[in-house]
Coordinates of C-alpha atoms and ligand atoms in Angstrom, one line a residue:
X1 CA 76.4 101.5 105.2
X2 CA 72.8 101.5 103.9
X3 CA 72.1 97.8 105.1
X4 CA 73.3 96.2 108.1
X5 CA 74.2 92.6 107.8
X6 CA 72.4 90.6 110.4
X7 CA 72.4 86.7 110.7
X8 CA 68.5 85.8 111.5
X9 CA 67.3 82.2 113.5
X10 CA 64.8 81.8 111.6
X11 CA 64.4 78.3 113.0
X12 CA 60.8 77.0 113.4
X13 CA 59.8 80.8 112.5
X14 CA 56.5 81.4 110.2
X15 CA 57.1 82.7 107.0
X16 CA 55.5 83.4 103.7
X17 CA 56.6 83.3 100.4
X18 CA 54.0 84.8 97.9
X19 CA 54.2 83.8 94.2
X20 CA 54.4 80.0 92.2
X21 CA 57.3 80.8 90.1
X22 CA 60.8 80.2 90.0
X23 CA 62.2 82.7 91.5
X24 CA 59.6 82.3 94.4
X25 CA 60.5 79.3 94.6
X26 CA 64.3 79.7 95.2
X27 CA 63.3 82.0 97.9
X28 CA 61.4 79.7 99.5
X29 CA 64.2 77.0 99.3
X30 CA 66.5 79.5 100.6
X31 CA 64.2 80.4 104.1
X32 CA 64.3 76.0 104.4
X33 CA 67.6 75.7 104.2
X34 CA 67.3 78.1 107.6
X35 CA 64.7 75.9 108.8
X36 CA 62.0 78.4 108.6
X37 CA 58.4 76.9 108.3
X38 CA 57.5 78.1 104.9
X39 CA 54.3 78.6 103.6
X40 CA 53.8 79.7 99.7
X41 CA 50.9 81.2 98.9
X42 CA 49.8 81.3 95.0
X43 CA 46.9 80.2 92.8
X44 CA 49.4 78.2 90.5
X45 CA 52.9 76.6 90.9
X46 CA 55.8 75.7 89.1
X47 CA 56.8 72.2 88.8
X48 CA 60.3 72.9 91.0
X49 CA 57.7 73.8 94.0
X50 CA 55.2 71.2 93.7
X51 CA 58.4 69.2 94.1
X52 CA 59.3 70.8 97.4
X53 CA 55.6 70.5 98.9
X54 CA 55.8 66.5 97.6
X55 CA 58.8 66.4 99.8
X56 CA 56.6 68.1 103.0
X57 CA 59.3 70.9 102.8
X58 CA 57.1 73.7 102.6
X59 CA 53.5 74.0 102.3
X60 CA 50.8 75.5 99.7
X61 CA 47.9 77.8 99.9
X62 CA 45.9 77.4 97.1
X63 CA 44.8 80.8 96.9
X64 CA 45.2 84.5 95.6
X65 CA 47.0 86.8 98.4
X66 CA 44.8 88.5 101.3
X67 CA 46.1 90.2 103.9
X68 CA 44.8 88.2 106.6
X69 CA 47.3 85.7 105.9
X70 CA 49.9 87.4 107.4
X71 CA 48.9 86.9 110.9
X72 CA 51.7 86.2 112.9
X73 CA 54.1 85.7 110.1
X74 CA 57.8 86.6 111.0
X75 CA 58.5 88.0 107.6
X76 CA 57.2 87.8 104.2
X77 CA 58.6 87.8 100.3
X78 CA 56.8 88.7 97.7
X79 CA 57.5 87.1 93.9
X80 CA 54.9 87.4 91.5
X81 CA 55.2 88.7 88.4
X82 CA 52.2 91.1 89.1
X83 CA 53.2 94.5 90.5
X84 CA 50.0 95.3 91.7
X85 CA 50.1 92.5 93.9
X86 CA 54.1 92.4 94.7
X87 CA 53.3 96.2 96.1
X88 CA 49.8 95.2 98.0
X89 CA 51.8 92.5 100.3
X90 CA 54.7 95.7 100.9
X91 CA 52.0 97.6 102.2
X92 CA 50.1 95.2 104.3
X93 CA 53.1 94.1 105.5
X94 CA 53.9 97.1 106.3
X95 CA 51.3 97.5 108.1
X96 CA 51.6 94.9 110.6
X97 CA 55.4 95.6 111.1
X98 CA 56.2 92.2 109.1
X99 CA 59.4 92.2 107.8
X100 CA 59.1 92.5 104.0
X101 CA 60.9 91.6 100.7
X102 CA 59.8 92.2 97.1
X103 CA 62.0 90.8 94.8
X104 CA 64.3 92.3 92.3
X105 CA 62.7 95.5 94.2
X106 CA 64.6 97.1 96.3
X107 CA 62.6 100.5 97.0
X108 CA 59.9 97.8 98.4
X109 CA 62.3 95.7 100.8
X110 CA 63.1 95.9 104.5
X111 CA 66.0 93.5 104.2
X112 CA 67.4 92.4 101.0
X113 CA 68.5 88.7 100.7
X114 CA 73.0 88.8 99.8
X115 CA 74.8 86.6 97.7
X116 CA 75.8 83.8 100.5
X117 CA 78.7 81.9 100.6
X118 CA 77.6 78.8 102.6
X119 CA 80.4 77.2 104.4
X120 CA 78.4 75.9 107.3
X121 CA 79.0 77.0 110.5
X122 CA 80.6 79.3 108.6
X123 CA 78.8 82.0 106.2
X124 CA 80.0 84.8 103.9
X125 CA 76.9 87.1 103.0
X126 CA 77.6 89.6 100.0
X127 CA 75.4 92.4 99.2
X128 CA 75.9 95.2 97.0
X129 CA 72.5 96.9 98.6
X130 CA 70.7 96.2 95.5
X131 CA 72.8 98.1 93.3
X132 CA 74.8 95.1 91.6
X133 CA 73.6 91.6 92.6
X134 CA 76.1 90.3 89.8
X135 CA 79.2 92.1 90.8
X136 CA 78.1 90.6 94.8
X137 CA 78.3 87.4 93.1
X138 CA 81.3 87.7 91.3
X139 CA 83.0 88.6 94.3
X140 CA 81.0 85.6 95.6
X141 CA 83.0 83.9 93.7
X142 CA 86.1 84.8 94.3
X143 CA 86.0 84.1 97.8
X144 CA 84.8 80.6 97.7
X145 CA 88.3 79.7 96.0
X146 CA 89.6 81.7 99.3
X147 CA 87.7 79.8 101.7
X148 CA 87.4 76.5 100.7
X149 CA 84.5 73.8 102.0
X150 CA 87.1 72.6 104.7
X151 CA 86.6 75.6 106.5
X152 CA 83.1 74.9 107.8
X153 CA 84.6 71.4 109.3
X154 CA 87.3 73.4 110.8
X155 CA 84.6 75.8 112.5
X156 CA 82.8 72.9 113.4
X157 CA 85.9 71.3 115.2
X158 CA 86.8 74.4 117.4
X159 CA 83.3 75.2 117.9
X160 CA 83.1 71.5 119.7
X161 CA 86.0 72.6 122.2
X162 CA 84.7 76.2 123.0
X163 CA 83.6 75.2 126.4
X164 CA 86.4 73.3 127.1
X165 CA 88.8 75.8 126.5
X166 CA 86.9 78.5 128.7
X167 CA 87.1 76.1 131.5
X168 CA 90.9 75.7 131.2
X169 CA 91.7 79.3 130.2
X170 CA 90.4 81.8 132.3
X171 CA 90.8 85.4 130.7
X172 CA 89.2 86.1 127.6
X173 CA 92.6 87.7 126.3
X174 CA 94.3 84.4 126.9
X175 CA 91.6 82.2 125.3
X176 CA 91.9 84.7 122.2
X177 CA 95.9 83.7 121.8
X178 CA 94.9 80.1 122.3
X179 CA 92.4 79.8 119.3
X180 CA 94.9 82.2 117.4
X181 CA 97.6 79.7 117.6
X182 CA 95.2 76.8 116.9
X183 CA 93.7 78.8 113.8
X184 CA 96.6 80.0 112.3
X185 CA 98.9 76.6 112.7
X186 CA 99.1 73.0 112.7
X187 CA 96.1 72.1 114.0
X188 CA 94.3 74.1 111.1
X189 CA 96.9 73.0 108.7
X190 CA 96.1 69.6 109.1
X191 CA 92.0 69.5 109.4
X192 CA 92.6 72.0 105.7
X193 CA 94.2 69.1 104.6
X194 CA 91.8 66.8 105.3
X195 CA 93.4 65.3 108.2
X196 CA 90.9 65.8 110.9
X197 CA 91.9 63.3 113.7
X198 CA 95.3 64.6 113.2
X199 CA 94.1 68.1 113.7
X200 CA 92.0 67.4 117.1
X201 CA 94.3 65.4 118.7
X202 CA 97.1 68.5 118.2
X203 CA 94.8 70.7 119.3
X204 CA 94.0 68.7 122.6
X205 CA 98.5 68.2 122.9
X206 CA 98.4 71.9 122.6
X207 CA 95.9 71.9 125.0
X208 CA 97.4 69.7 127.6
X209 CA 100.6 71.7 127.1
X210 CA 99.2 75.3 127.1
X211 CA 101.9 77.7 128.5
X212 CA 99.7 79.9 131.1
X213 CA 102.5 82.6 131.6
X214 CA 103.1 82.7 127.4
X215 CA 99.3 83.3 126.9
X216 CA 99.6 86.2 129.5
X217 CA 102.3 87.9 128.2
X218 CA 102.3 91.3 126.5
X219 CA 104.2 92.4 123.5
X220 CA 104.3 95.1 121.3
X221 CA 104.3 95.9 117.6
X222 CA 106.3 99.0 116.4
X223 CA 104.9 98.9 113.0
X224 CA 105.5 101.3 109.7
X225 CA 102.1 102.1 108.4
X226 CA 103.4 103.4 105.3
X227 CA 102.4 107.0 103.3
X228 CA 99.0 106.5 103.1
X229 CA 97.6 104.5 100.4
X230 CA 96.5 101.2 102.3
X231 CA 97.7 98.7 99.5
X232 CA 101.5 99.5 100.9
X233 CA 100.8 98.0 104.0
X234 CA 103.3 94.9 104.4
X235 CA 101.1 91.2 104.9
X236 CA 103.0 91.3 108.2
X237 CA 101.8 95.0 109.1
X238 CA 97.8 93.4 108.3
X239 CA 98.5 90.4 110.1
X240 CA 99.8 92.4 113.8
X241 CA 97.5 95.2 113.2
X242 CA 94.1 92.1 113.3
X243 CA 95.6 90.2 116.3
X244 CA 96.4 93.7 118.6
X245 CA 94.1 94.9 121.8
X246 CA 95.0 98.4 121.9
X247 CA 96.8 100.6 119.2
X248 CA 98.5 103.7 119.5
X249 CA 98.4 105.8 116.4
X250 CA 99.5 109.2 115.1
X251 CA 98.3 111.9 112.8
X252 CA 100.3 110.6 109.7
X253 CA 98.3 106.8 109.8
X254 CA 95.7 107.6 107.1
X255 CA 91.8 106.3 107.8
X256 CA 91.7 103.5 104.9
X257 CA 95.0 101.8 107.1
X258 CA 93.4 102.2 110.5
X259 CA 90.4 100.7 109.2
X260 CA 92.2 97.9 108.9
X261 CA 92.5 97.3 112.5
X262 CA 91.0 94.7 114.4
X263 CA 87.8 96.0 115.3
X264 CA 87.7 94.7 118.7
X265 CA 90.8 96.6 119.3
X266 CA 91.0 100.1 121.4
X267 CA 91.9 103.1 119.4
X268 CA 94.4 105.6 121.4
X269 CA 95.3 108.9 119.6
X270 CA 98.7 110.4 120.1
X271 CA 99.1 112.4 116.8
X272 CA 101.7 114.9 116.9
X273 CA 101.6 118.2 115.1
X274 CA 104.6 120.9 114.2
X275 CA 104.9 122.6 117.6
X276 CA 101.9 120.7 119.3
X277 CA 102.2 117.3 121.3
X278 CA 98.9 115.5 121.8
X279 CA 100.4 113.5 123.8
X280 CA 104.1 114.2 124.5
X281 CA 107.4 111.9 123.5
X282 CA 107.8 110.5 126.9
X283 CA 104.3 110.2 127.6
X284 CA 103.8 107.7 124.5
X285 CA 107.1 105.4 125.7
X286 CA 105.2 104.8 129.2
X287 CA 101.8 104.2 127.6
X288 CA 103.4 101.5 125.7
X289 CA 105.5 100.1 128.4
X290 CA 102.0 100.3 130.6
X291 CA 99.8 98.2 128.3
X292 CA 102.5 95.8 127.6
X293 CA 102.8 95.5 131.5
X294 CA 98.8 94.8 131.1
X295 CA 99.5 91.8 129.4
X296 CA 97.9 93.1 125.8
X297 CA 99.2 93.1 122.4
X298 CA 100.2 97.1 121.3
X299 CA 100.3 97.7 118.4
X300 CA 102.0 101.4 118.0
X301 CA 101.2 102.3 114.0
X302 CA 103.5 105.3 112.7
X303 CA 103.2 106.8 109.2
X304 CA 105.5 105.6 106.9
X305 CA 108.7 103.7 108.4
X306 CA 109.0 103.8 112.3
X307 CA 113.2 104.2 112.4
X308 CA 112.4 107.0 109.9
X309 CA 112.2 110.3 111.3
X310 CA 109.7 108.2 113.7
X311 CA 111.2 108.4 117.0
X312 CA 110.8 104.6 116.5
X313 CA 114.6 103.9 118.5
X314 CA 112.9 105.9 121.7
X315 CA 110.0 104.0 121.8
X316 CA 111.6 100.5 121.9
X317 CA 114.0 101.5 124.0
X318 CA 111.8 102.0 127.0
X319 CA 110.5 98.4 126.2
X320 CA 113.7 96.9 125.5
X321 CA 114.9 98.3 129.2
X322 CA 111.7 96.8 130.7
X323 CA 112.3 93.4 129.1
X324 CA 109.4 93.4 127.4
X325 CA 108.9 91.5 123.9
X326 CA 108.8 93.7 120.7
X327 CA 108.6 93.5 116.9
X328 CA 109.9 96.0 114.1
X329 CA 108.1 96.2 111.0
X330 CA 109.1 98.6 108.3
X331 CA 107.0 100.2 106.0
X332 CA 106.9 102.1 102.7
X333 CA 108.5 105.6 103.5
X334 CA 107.5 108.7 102.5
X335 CA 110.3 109.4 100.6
X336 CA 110.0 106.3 98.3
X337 CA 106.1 106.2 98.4
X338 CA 106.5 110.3 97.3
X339 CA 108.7 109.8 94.5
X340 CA 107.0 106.4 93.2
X341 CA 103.6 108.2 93.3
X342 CA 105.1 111.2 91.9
X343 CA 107.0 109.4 88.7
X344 CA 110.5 110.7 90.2
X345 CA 112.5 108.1 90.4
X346 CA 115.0 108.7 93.5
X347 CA 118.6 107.7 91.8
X348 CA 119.0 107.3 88.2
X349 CA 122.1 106.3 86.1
X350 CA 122.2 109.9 84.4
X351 CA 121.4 112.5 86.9
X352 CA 121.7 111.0 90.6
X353 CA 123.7 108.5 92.7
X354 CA 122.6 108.7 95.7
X355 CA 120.0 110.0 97.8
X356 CA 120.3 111.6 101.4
X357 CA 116.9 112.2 103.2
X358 CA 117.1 115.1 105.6
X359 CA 114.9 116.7 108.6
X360 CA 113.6 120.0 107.9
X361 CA 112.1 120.5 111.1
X362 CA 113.3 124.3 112.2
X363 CA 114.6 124.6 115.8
X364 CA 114.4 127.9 117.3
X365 CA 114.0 129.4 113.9
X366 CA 117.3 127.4 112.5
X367 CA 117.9 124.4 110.2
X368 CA 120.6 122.8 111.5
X369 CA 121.9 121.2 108.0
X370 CA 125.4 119.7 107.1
X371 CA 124.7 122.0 104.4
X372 CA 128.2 121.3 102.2
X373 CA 127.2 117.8 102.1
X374 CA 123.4 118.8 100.9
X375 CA 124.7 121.0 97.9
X376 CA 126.8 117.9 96.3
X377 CA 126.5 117.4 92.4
X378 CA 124.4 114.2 91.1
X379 CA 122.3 113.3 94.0
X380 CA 119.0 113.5 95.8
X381 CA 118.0 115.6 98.9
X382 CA 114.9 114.4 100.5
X383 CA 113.3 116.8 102.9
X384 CA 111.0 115.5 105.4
X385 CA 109.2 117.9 107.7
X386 CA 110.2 120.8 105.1
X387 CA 107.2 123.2 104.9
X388 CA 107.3 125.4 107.3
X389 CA 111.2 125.8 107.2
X390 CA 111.1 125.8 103.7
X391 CA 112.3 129.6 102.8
X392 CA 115.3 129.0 105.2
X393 CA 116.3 125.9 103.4
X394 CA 116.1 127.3 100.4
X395 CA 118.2 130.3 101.0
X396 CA 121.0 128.1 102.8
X397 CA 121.2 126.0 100.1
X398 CA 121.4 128.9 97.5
X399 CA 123.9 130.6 100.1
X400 CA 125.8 127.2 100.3
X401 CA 126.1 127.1 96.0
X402 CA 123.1 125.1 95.1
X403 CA 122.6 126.4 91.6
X404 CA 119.2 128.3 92.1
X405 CA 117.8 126.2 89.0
X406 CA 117.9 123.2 90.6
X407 CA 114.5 121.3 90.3
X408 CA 112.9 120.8 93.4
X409 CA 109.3 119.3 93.6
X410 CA 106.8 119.8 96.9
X411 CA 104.2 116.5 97.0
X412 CA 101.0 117.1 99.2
X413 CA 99.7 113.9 100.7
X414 CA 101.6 112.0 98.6
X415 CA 100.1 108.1 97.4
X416 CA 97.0 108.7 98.8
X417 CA 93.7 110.4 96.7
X418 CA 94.8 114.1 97.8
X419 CA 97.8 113.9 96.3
X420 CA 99.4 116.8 94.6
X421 CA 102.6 117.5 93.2
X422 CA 104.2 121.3 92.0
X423 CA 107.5 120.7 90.3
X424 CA 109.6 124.2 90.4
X425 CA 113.5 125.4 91.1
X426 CA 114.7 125.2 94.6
X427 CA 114.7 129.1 94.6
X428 CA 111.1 129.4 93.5
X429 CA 109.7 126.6 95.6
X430 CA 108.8 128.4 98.7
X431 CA 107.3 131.0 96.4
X432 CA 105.2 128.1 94.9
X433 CA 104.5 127.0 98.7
X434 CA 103.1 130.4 99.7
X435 CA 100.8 130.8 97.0
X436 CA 99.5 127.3 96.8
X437 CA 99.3 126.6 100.8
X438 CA 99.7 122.5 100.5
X439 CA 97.8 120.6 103.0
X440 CA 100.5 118.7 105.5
X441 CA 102.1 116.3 105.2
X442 CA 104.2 117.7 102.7
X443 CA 107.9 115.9 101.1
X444 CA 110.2 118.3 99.5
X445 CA 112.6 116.4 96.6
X446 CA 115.3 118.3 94.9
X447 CA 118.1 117.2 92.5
X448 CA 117.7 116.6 88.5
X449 CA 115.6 113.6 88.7
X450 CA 112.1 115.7 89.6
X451 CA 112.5 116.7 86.0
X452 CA 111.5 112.9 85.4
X453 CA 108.1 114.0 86.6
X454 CA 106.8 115.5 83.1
X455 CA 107.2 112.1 81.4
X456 CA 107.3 109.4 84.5
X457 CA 104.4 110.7 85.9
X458 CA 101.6 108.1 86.4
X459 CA 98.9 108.4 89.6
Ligands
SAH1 N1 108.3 107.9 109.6 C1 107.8 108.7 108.5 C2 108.2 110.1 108.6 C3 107.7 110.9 109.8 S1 108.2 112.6 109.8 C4 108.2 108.1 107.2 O1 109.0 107.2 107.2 O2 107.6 108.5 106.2 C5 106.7 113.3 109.1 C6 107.0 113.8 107.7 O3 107.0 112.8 106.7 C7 106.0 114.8 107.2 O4 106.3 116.1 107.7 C8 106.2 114.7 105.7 O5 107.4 115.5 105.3 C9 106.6 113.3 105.5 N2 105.4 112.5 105.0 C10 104.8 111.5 105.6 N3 103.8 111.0 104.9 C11 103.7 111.7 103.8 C12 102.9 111.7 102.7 N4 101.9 110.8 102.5 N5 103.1 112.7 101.7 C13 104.0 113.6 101.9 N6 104.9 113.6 102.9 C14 104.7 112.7 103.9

């Protein structure tokens, strides 16, 4: 982040702007809107701010720039068409540790001025740090058909009752769940709709009728985060993952999802690796049950779907024994985000039926495989955890009658930007594997549709 949005009070603050043209001029409108005290210093002016000292908005010093002027000024821009003296205000200003902006010059600014969305008390600010001021207001755009002008009355409305609510509700966890109900139901519903009496006297019913022991109570999210790429997320997924407190993740969430977190919320790691437990099975079922127990929302993000391979059963049934409140949310497993990234289409009407998805995982050195059932004509074998046991498997299945020209493709990272795919037989693959070393996690697919890959390929 090469800027970092701040929202100034620049109320009853000195500032300058230095220039008579139009652009100066916007600028100038832009710091009285803030209700800044603006002064605009130029030998000449444009009609549009003669207009705005006629209305006493701003006033004008009739004279060319000196540095003197900047004497207690809380921060100066600089809009003349003269570079000479756009770049002798930067360095004055400088100089006297005035904050500084030259416009449509962003080498010469300490702060540059974003694309605003004004919805008053609330404000979007855009900024594309310089680089693309249309593209910031493009996007500018977009979100004002998000966020319409009702929004600001709706900020205004709760804003009125922020007191009153921190009287009646005494944690800061519980007054969190209060304003979430409020924002996310009726009462908003109705002031978005115009209806604003309706909406405040729902919110003071909901109010009068707040359940204490509801507001206190702890629940957690067992949520699928999906392969990796953080479009697959589910809308229910986002939603859980911005209302938690405290989130337990593991090694398979990628970065872009647990960006996506609410920011406020505490970050535990208890990745687990082939033959290494950060933080051990057992271990992860109390933590959840703990922080439940603390009255928080947990939100416990697994790669891919959590009653795949994800020890998601285990988890829950700790909670479930406890009586404690939980949710289930699939998401996009590996298997079908692998193949869909991968153009391999999983079943297909000429070479596959069905499709069995298997643990690879080695135990004492063995794969413990209904291997008959594996070596079937016409369908799909998924392999999950297959890497390190992959010259096992593919002996058994050879030794079992798997024809040794079966295709079999190995996806690195599959759906997200390191994604690779090699596309071999099942009895070369783990020659493939050794010579390539694929970064984990790695699916194994094998059957007659990876030959789909040379033409279906796509990402
Ligand atoms: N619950 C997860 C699976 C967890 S087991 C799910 O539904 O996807 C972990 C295994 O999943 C890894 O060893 C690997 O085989 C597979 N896996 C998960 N994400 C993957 C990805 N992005 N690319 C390839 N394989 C992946």
């Amino acid at each position: 982040m090469e800027y970092l949005p701040l929202f100034v009070d620049l109320k009853d603050r000195k500032c300058i702007v230095v220039g008579g043209g139009e652009i100066a001029a916007r600028k100038a409108g832009l710091l009285r809107k803030a209700n800044a005290v603006v002064s605009i210093i130029a030998p000449e002016i444009s009609s549009s701010t003669q207009a705005m000292i006629d209305a006493g908005e701003v006033s004008w010093l009739n004279t060319i720039f000196d540095a003197e002027l900047l004497s207690d000024q809380f921060l100066v821009i600089a809009a003349t068409d003269d570079e000479v003296v756009n770049r002798d205000v930067y360095h004055h200003a400088k100089a006297k540790n005035i904050l500084v902006n030259v416009a449509d010059c962003p080498e010469l600014c300490d702060f540059i001025l974003p694309s605003i969305l004004d919805r008053s008390p609330i404000v979007v600010a855009i900024s594309s740090g310089g680089k693309s001021p249309i593209l910031a207001r493009q996007l500018r755009a977009r979100l004002e058909t998000l966020i319409p002008p009702s929004y600001g009355r709706l900020a205004t409305l709760v804003g009125r009752y922020r007191d009153v609510v921190k009287n009646r509700l005494s944690t800061l966890a519980m007054r969190r769940r209060f304003w979430e109900t409020v924002l996310q139901g009726k009462v908003a519903n109705h002031v978005l709709a115009g209806r604003d009496e309706l909406g405040e006297q729902t919110l003071n019913e909901l109010l009068d009728n707040v359940d204490h022991a509801e507001l206190k109570q702890g629940e957690v999210y067992l949520v699928g985060a999906g392969p990796g790429d953080p479009e697959l997320l589910t809308f229910k997924a986002l939603r859980l993952m911005q209302q938690a407190d405290v989130v337990f993740y593991d090694r398979l969430v990628s970065k872009e999802v647990l960006d996506l977190v609410r920011r406020e919320a505490e970050l535990i790691y208890v990745g687990k690796q082939r033959a290494w437990h950060a933080v051990r099975q057992d271990a992860i079922n109390q933590l959840l049950l703990e922080h439940a127990q603390q009255g928080k929302r947990v939100l416990r993000l697994k790669g891919g779907d959590p009653f795949i391979f994800g020890r998601g059963g285990e988890e829950i049934a700790t909670l479930a024994a406890a009586k404690i409140p939980f949710q289930v949310v699939p998401g996009i497993t590996a298997a079908s985000g692998c193949a869909s990234y991968a153009g391999i289409p999983l079943t297909h009407r000429d070479y596959s039926q069905s499709c069995i998805f298997v643990t690879g995982q080695l135990k004492e050195g063995e794969l413990d495989l209904n291997w008959s059932a594996l070596v079937q004509p016409r369908q799909t074998v998924v392999v999950y955890m297959g890497l390190a046991g992959l010259p096992t498997l593919s002996q058994q299945l050879l030794k079992h009658g798997l024809p040794a020209d079966t295709p079999a493709a190995l996806i690195q990272q599959g759906t997200t930007e390191h994604q690779k795919v090699w596309i071999s037989t099942i009895a070369d693959l783990p020659a493939v594997a050794e010579r390539e070393q694929p970064i984990a996690p790695t699916l194994v697919i094998i059957g007659h549709v990876v030959t789909l890959h040379k033409s279906l390929a796509w990402f």
